[in-house]
Amino acid sequence: MKLTKKSHACVRLDKDGHTLVIDPGAFSEQDAALGADAILITHEHPDHFDESRLRAAMENNPAAEIWTLGSVAERITAAFPGRVHTVGHGDTFTAAGFDVQVHGELHAVIHPDLPRVTNVGYLIDGGAVFHPGDALTVPDHPVETLLVPVMAPWNKISEVIDYVREVAPRRAYDVHDALLTDLALPIYGGHLGRLGGTDHQRLAPGAAAEV
């Protein structure tokens, strides 16, 4: 399948004429979800879930559907009746020809004083790609391509490195990177490349790779 990096946490997967988009949020391009047959949302934070981008995609393709957790589904089900599916940890489903397993339950801790929202990760096609959302979830399944939330208010680089080591994917690509400046990119990439124990690469927004 073809993986195309969009800005921040959003990626597009293309296979057999079908397109699946994960987390087209407010930091992603306005057209990030256009053309999608299926959309997966990991959690409710606006950099992952933006209703205007979803509405544009759903209107562009009347057959498109959304899979997400309950806190997001309850906000958009009325707008797209019959096209929004609620999922949680342990669920499996097929979306536009992609086989998906759901892993994880909670967003990573930002600060103990802040309540944790729900968060799920999506394992695509038996481990070909794993997007954890905003958590360092380790699925109980081998992962070929790990999408690594490289920089966020809730993590630090040592935790990200240890996460890559624990998942032990064949390759890792950065996501959740819109807040990194050009000065920071080689620093983060250098640490992950030297210490992560896998083939680590950064795709610029719009760039693609076969996975």
JSON list of N, CA, C and O in Angstrom, two decimals, residues 144-184:
[
{"chain": "A", "resi": 144, "resn": "GLU", "atom": "N", "xyz": [4.95, -3.65, 11.13]},
{"chain": "A", "resi": 144, "resn": "GLU", "atom": "CA", "xyz": [5.92, -3.37, 10.07]},
{"chain": "A", "resi": 144, "resn": "GLU", "atom": "C", "xyz": [6.30, -1.89, 10.05]},
{"chain": "A", "resi": 144, "resn": "GLU", "atom": "O", "xyz": [7.48, -1.54, 10.02]},
{"chain": "A", "resi": 145, "resn": "THR", "atom": "N", "xyz": [5.29, -1.02, 10.04]},
{"chain": "A", "resi": 145, "resn": "THR", "atom": "CA", "xyz": [5.51, 0.42, 9.95]},
{"chain": "A", "resi": 145, "resn": "THR", "atom": "C", "xyz": [4.83, 1.12, 11.13]},
{"chain": "A", "resi": 145, "resn": "THR", "atom": "O", "xyz": [3.60, 1.09, 11.23]},
{"chain": "A", "resi": 146, "resn": "LEU", "atom": "N", "xyz": [5.61, 1.71, 11.99]},
{"chain": "A", "resi": 146, "resn": "LEU", "atom": "CA", "xyz": [5.09, 2.44, 13.14]},
{"chain": "A", "resi": 146, "resn": "LEU", "atom": "C", "xyz": [5.08, 3.92, 12.84]},
{"chain": "A", "resi": 146, "resn": "LEU", "atom": "O", "xyz": [6.09, 4.50, 12.43]},
{"chain": "A", "resi": 147, "resn": "LEU", "atom": "N", "xyz": [3.93, 4.56, 13.05]},
{"chain": "A", "resi": 147, "resn": "LEU", "atom": "CA", "xyz": [3.82, 6.01, 12.96]},
{"chain": "A", "resi": 147, "resn": "LEU", "atom": "C", "xyz": [4.08, 6.57, 14.35]},
{"chain": "A", "resi": 147, "resn": "LEU", "atom": "O", "xyz": [3.30, 6.34, 15.28]},
{"chain": "A", "resi": 148, "resn": "VAL", "atom": "N", "xyz": [5.17, 7.29, 14.49]},
{"chain": "A", "resi": 148, "resn": "VAL", "atom": "CA", "xyz": [5.67, 7.67, 15.81]},
{"chain": "A", "resi": 148, "resn": "VAL", "atom": "C", "xyz": [5.25, 9.10, 16.16]},
{"chain": "A", "resi": 148, "resn": "VAL", "atom": "O", "xyz": [5.63, 10.04, 15.44]},
{"chain": "A", "resi": 149, "resn": "PRO", "atom": "N", "xyz": [4.49, 9.30, 17.24]},
{"chain": "A", "resi": 149, "resn": "PRO", "atom": "CA", "xyz": [4.17, 10.67, 17.68]},
{"chain": "A", "resi": 149, "resn": "PRO", "atom": "C", "xyz": [5.41, 11.30, 18.29]},
{"chain": "A", "resi": 149, "resn": "PRO", "atom": "O", "xyz": [5.67, 11.21, 19.49]},
{"chain": "A", "resi": 150, "resn": "VAL", "atom": "N", "xyz": [6.16, 11.98, 17.45]},
{"chain": "A", "resi": 150, "resn": "VAL", "atom": "CA", "xyz": [7.53, 12.33, 17.79]},
{"chain": "A", "resi": 150, "resn": "VAL", "atom": "C", "xyz": [7.62, 13.49, 18.78]},
{"chain": "A", "resi": 150, "resn": "VAL", "atom": "O", "xyz": [8.55, 13.54, 19.60]},
{"chain": "A", "resi": 151, "resn": "MET", "atom": "N", "xyz": [6.65, 14.42, 18.74]},
{"chain": "A", "resi": 151, "resn": "MET", "atom": "CA", "xyz": [6.75, 15.57, 19.64]},
{"chain": "A", "resi": 151, "resn": "MET", "atom": "C", "xyz": [5.35, 16.01, 20.04]},
{"chain": "A", "resi": 151, "resn": "MET", "atom": "O", "xyz": [4.50, 16.27, 19.19]},
{"chain": "A", "resi": 152, "resn": "ALA", "atom": "N", "xyz": [5.10, 16.09, 21.34]},
{"chain": "A", "resi": 152, "resn": "ALA", "atom": "CA", "xyz": [3.78, 16.49, 21.86]},
{"chain": "A", "resi": 152, "resn": "ALA", "atom": "C", "xyz": [3.96, 17.04, 23.27]},
{"chain": "A", "resi": 152, "resn": "ALA", "atom": "O", "xyz": [4.99, 16.80, 23.92]},
{"chain": "A", "resi": 153, "resn": "PRO", "atom": "N", "xyz": [2.97, 17.76, 23.80]},
{"chain": "A", "resi": 153, "resn": "PRO", "atom": "CA", "xyz": [3.07, 18.24, 25.17]},
{"chain": "A", "resi": 153, "resn": "PRO", "atom": "C", "xyz": [3.14, 17.13, 26.20]},
{"chain": "A", "resi": 153, "resn": "PRO", "atom": "O", "xyz": [3.49, 17.39, 27.36]},
{"chain": "A", "resi": 154, "resn": "TRP", "atom": "N", "xyz": [2.82, 15.90, 25.79]},
{"chain": "A", "resi": 154, "resn": "TRP", "atom": "CA", "xyz": [2.75, 14.80, 26.75]},
{"chain": "A", "resi": 154, "resn": "TRP", "atom": "C", "xyz": [3.95, 13.85, 26.65]},
{"chain": "A", "resi": 154, "resn": "TRP", "atom": "O", "xyz": [3.99, 12.85, 27.35]},
{"chain": "A", "resi": 155, "resn": "ASN", "atom": "N", "xyz": [4.93, 14.13, 25.80]},
{"chain": "A", "resi": 155, "resn": "ASN", "atom": "CA", "xyz": [6.03, 13.17, 25.70]},
{"chain": "A", "resi": 155, "resn": "ASN", "atom": "C", "xyz": [7.39, 13.87, 25.73]},
{"chain": "A", "resi": 155, "resn": "ASN", "atom": "O", "xyz": [7.50, 15.09, 25.69]},
{"chain": "A", "resi": 156, "resn": "LYS", "atom": "N", "xyz": [8.42, 13.04, 25.84]},
{"chain": "A", "resi": 156, "resn": "LYS", "atom": "CA", "xyz": [9.79, 13.52, 25.70]},
{"chain": "A", "resi": 156, "resn": "LYS", "atom": "C", "xyz": [10.55, 12.50, 24.87]},
{"chain": "A", "resi": 156, "resn": "LYS", "atom": "O", "xyz": [10.13, 11.34, 24.74]},
{"chain": "A", "resi": 157, "resn": "ILE", "atom": "N", "xyz": [11.67, 12.89, 24.31]},
{"chain": "A", "resi": 157, "resn": "ILE", "atom": "CA", "xyz": [12.32, 12.08, 23.30]},
{"chain": "A", "resi": 157, "resn": "ILE", "atom": "C", "xyz": [12.79, 10.73, 23.85]},
{"chain": "A", "resi": 157, "resn": "ILE", "atom": "O", "xyz": [12.76, 9.72, 23.14]},
{"chain": "A", "resi": 158, "resn": "SER", "atom": "N", "xyz": [13.17, 10.67, 25.13]},
{"chain": "A", "resi": 158, "resn": "SER", "atom": "CA", "xyz": [13.60, 9.38, 25.68]},
{"chain": "A", "resi": 158, "resn": "SER", "atom": "C", "xyz": [12.45, 8.38, 25.68]},
{"chain": "A", "resi": 158, "resn": "SER", "atom": "O", "xyz": [12.64, 7.19, 25.41]},
{"chain": "A", "resi": 159, "resn": "GLU", "atom": "N", "xyz": [11.22, 8.86, 25.99]},
{"chain": "A", "resi": 159, "resn": "GLU", "atom": "CA", "xyz": [10.06, 7.99, 25.97]},
{"chain": "A", "resi": 159, "resn": "GLU", "atom": "C", "xyz": [9.74, 7.52, 24.55]},
{"chain": "A", "resi": 159, "resn": "GLU", "atom": "O", "xyz": [9.36, 6.36, 24.34]},
{"chain": "A", "resi": 160, "resn": "VAL", "atom": "N", "xyz": [9.90, 8.41, 23.59]},
{"chain": "A", "resi": 160, "resn": "VAL", "atom": "CA", "xyz": [9.63, 8.05, 22.20]},
{"chain": "A", "resi": 160, "resn": "VAL", "atom": "C", "xyz": [10.64, 7.00, 21.73]},
{"chain": "A", "resi": 160, "resn": "VAL", "atom": "O", "xyz": [10.27, 6.03, 21.06]},
{"chain": "A", "resi": 161, "resn": "ILE", "atom": "N", "xyz": [11.89, 7.18, 22.06]},
{"chain": "A", "resi": 161, "resn": "ILE", "atom": "CA", "xyz": [12.91, 6.20, 21.68]},
{"chain": "A", "resi": 161, "resn": "ILE", "atom": "C", "xyz": [12.61, 4.84, 22.29]},
{"chain": "A", "resi": 161, "resn": "ILE", "atom": "O", "xyz": [12.65, 3.81, 21.61]},
{"chain": "A", "resi": 162, "resn": "ASP", "atom": "N", "xyz": [12.28, 4.81, 23.59]},
{"chain": "A", "resi": 162, "resn": "ASP", "atom": "CA", "xyz": [11.96, 3.54, 24.24]},
{"chain": "A", "resi": 162, "resn": "ASP", "atom": "C", "xyz": [10.71, 2.91, 23.64]},
{"chain": "A", "resi": 162, "resn": "ASP", "atom": "O", "xyz": [10.60, 1.68, 23.57]},
{"chain": "A", "resi": 163, "resn": "TYR", "atom": "N", "xyz": [9.77, 3.74, 23.22]},
{"chain": "A", "resi": 163, "resn": "TYR", "atom": "CA", "xyz": [8.56, 3.21, 22.59]},
{"chain": "A", "resi": 163, "resn": "TYR", "atom": "C", "xyz": [8.89, 2.52, 21.27]},
{"chain": "A", "resi": 163, "resn": "TYR", "atom": "O", "xyz": [8.43, 1.40, 21.00]},
{"chain": "A", "resi": 164, "resn": "VAL", "atom": "N", "xyz": [9.70, 3.16, 20.46]},
{"chain": "A", "resi": 164, "resn": "VAL", "atom": "CA", "xyz": [10.11, 2.53, 19.19]},
{"chain": "A", "resi": 164, "resn": "VAL", "atom": "C", "xyz": [10.83, 1.22, 19.46]},
{"chain": "A", "resi": 164, "resn": "VAL", "atom": "O", "xyz": [10.60, 0.20, 18.79]},
{"chain": "A", "resi": 165, "resn": "ARG", "atom": "N", "xyz": [11.70, 1.22, 20.44]},
{"chain": "A", "resi": 165, "resn": "ARG", "atom": "CA", "xyz": [12.42, -0.01, 20.78]},
{"chain": "A", "resi": 165, "resn": "ARG", "atom": "C", "xyz": [11.46, -1.12, 21.21]},
{"chain": "A", "resi": 165, "resn": "ARG", "atom": "O", "xyz": [11.63, -2.29, 20.84]},
{"chain": "A", "resi": 166, "resn": "GLU", "atom": "N", "xyz": [10.44, -0.77, 22.01]},
{"chain": "A", "resi": 166, "resn": "GLU", "atom": "CA", "xyz": [9.53, -1.78, 22.52]},
{"chain": "A", "resi": 166, "resn": "GLU", "atom": "C", "xyz": [8.64, -2.35, 21.41]},
{"chain": "A", "resi": 166, "resn": "GLU", "atom": "O", "xyz": [8.42, -3.56, 21.34]},
{"chain": "A", "resi": 167, "resn": "VAL", "atom": "N", "xyz": [8.14, -1.49, 20.55]},
{"chain": "A", "resi": 167, "resn": "VAL", "atom": "CA", "xyz": [7.32, -1.99, 19.43]},
{"chain": "A", "resi": 167, "resn": "VAL", "atom": "C", "xyz": [8.17, -2.77, 18.44]},
{"chain": "A", "resi": 167, "resn": "VAL", "atom": "O", "xyz": [7.72, -3.75, 17.85]},
{"chain": "A", "resi": 168, "resn": "ALA", "atom": "N", "xyz": [9.41, -2.31, 18.23]},
{"chain": "A", "resi": 168, "resn": "ALA", "atom": "CA", "xyz": [10.37, -2.98, 17.34]},
{"chain": "A", "resi": 168, "resn": "ALA", "atom": "C", "xyz": [9.83, -3.17, 15.93]},
{"chain": "A", "resi": 168, "resn": "ALA", "atom": "O", "xyz": [9.79, -4.29, 15.41]},
{"chain": "A", "resi": 169, "resn": "PRO", "atom": "N", "xyz": [9.40, -2.08, 15.28]},
{"chain": "A", "resi": 169, "resn": "PRO", "atom": "CA", "xyz": [8.90, -2.21, 13.92]},
{"chain": "A", "resi": 169, "resn": "PRO", "atom": "C", "xyz": [10.04, -2.37, 12.92]},
{"chain": "A", "resi": 169, "resn": "PRO", "atom": "O", "xyz": [11.21, -2.14, 13.25]},
{"chain": "A", "resi": 170, "resn": "ARG", "atom": "N", "xyz": [9.68, -2.73, 11.70]},
{"chain": "A", "resi": 170, "resn": "ARG", "atom": "CA", "xyz": [10.69, -2.78, 10.64]},
{"chain": "A", "resi": 170, "resn": "ARG", "atom": "C", "xyz": [11.14, -1.37, 10.28]},
{"chain": "A", "resi": 170, "resn": "ARG", "atom": "O", "xyz": [12.31, -1.14, 9.95]},
{"chain": "A", "resi": 171, "resn": "ARG", "atom": "N", "xyz": [10.20, -0.41, 10.32]},
{"chain": "A", "resi": 171, "resn": "ARG", "atom": "CA", "xyz": [10.51, 0.98, 10.00]},
{"chain": "A", "resi": 171, "resn": "ARG", "atom": "C", "xyz": [9.61, 1.89, 10.82]},
{"chain": "A", "resi": 171, "resn": "ARG", "atom": "O", "xyz": [8.54, 1.47, 11.28]},
{"chain": "A", "resi": 172, "resn": "ALA", "atom": "N", "xyz": [10.03, 3.14, 10.98]},
{"chain": "A", "resi": 172, "resn": "ALA", "atom": "CA", "xyz": [9.25, 4.11, 11.74]},
{"chain": "A", "resi": 172, "resn": "ALA", "atom": "C", "xyz": [9.26, 5.44, 10.99]},
{"chain": "A", "resi": 172, "resn": "ALA", "atom": "O", "xyz": [10.31, 5.90, 10.52]},
{"chain": "A", "resi": 173, "resn": "TYR", "atom": "N", "xyz": [8.07, 6.05, 10.89]},
{"chain": "A", "resi": 173, "resn": "TYR", "atom": "CA", "xyz": [7.92, 7.36, 10.28]},
{"chain": "A", "resi": 173, "resn": "TYR", "atom": "C", "xyz": [7.34, 8.33, 11.32]},
{"chain": "A", "resi": 173, "resn": "TYR", "atom": "O", "xyz": [6.44, 7.96, 12.08]},
{"chain": "A", "resi": 174, "resn": "ASP", "atom": "N", "xyz": [7.80, 9.57, 11.29]},
{"chain": "A", "resi": 174, "resn": "ASP", "atom": "CA", "xyz": [7.31, 10.56, 12.23]},
{"chain": "A", "resi": 174, "resn": "ASP", "atom": "C", "xyz": [5.89, 11.01, 11.90]},
{"chain": "A", "resi": 174, "resn": "ASP", "atom": "O", "xyz": [5.55, 11.23, 10.73]},
{"chain": "A", "resi": 175, "resn": "VAL", "atom": "N", "xyz": [5.07, 11.16, 12.94]},
{"chain": "A", "resi": 175, "resn": "VAL", "atom": "CA", "xyz": [3.83, 11.92, 12.86]},
{"chain": "A", "resi": 175, "resn": "VAL", "atom": "C", "xyz": [3.80, 12.82, 14.10]},
{"chain": "A", "resi": 175, "resn": "VAL", "atom": "O", "xyz": [4.72, 12.81, 14.90]},
{"chain": "A", "resi": 176, "resn": "HIS", "atom": "N", "xyz": [2.75, 13.61, 14.24]},
{"chain": "A", "resi": 176, "resn": "HIS", "atom": "CA", "xyz": [2.61, 14.54, 15.37]},
{"chain": "A", "resi": 176, "resn": "HIS", "atom": "C", "xyz": [3.84, 15.43, 15.46]},
{"chain": "A", "resi": 176, "resn": "HIS", "atom": "O", "xyz": [4.46, 15.59, 16.51]},
{"chain": "A", "resi": 177, "resn": "ASP", "atom": "N", "xyz": [4.16, 16.06, 14.32]},
{"chain": "A", "resi": 177, "resn": "ASP", "atom": "CA", "xyz": [5.41, 16.81, 14.21]},
{"chain": "A", "resi": 177, "resn": "ASP", "atom": "C", "xyz": [5.22, 18.26, 13.78]},
{"chain": "A", "resi": 177, "resn": "ASP", "atom": "O", "xyz": [6.21, 18.95, 13.51]},
{"chain": "A", "resi": 178, "resn": "ALA", "atom": "N", "xyz": [3.97, 18.75, 13.72]},
{"chain": "A", "resi": 178, "resn": "ALA", "atom": "CA", "xyz": [3.75, 20.10, 13.21]},
{"chain": "A", "resi": 178, "resn": "ALA", "atom": "C", "xyz": [4.34, 21.18, 14.10]},
{"chain": "A", "resi": 178, "resn": "ALA", "atom": "O", "xyz": [4.59, 22.30, 13.64]},
{"chain": "A", "resi": 179, "resn": "LEU", "atom": "N", "xyz": [4.56, 20.89, 15.38]},
{"chain": "A", "resi": 179, "resn": "LEU", "atom": "CA", "xyz": [5.09, 21.89, 16.30]},
{"chain": "A", "resi": 179, "resn": "LEU", "atom": "C", "xyz": [6.61, 21.96, 16.30]},
{"chain": "A", "resi": 179, "resn": "LEU", "atom": "O", "xyz": [7.19, 22.82, 16.97]},
{"chain": "A", "resi": 180, "resn": "LEU", "atom": "N", "xyz": [7.25, 21.07, 15.56]},
{"chain": "A", "resi": 180, "resn": "LEU", "atom": "CA", "xyz": [8.72, 21.09, 15.50]},
{"chain": "A", "resi": 180, "resn": "LEU", "atom": "C", "xyz": [9.19, 22.11, 14.46]},
{"chain": "A", "resi": 180, "resn": "LEU", "atom": "O", "xyz": [8.69, 22.15, 13.34]},
{"chain": "A", "resi": 181, "resn": "THR", "atom": "N", "xyz": [10.18, 22.90, 14.81]},
{"chain": "A", "resi": 181, "resn": "THR", "atom": "CA", "xyz": [10.77, 23.84, 13.86]},
{"chain": "A", "resi": 181, "resn": "THR", "atom": "C", "xyz": [11.81, 23.12, 13.01]},
{"chain": "A", "resi": 181, "resn": "THR", "atom": "O", "xyz": [12.25, 21.99, 13.31]},
{"chain": "A", "resi": 182, "resn": "ASP", "atom": "N", "xyz": [12.25, 23.79, 11.96]},
{"chain": "A", "resi": 182, "resn": "ASP", "atom": "CA", "xyz": [13.28, 23.22, 11.10]},
{"chain": "A", "resi": 182, "resn": "ASP", "atom": "C", "xyz": [14.57, 22.97, 11.89]},
{"chain": "A", "resi": 182, "resn": "ASP", "atom": "O", "xyz": [15.34, 22.05, 11.56]},
{"chain": "A", "resi": 183, "resn": "LEU", "atom": "N", "xyz": [14.84, 23.79, 12.90]},
{"chain": "A", "resi": 183, "resn": "LEU", "atom": "CA", "xyz": [16.03, 23.58, 13.72]},
{"chain": "A", "resi": 183, "resn": "LEU", "atom": "C", "xyz": [15.94, 22.30, 14.53]},
{"chain": "A", "resi": 183, "resn": "LEU", "atom": "O", "xyz": [16.94, 21.63, 14.78]},
{"chain": "A", "resi": 184, "resn": "ALA", "atom": "N", "xyz": [14.72, 21.96, 14.98]},
{"chain": "A", "resi": 184, "resn": "ALA", "atom": "CA", "xyz": [14.55, 20.80, 15.85]},
{"chain": "A", "resi": 184, "resn": "ALA", "atom": "C", "xyz": [14.51, 19.48, 15.08]},
{"chain": "A", "resi": 184, "resn": "ALA", "atom": "O", "xyz": [14.86, 18.44, 15.63]}
]
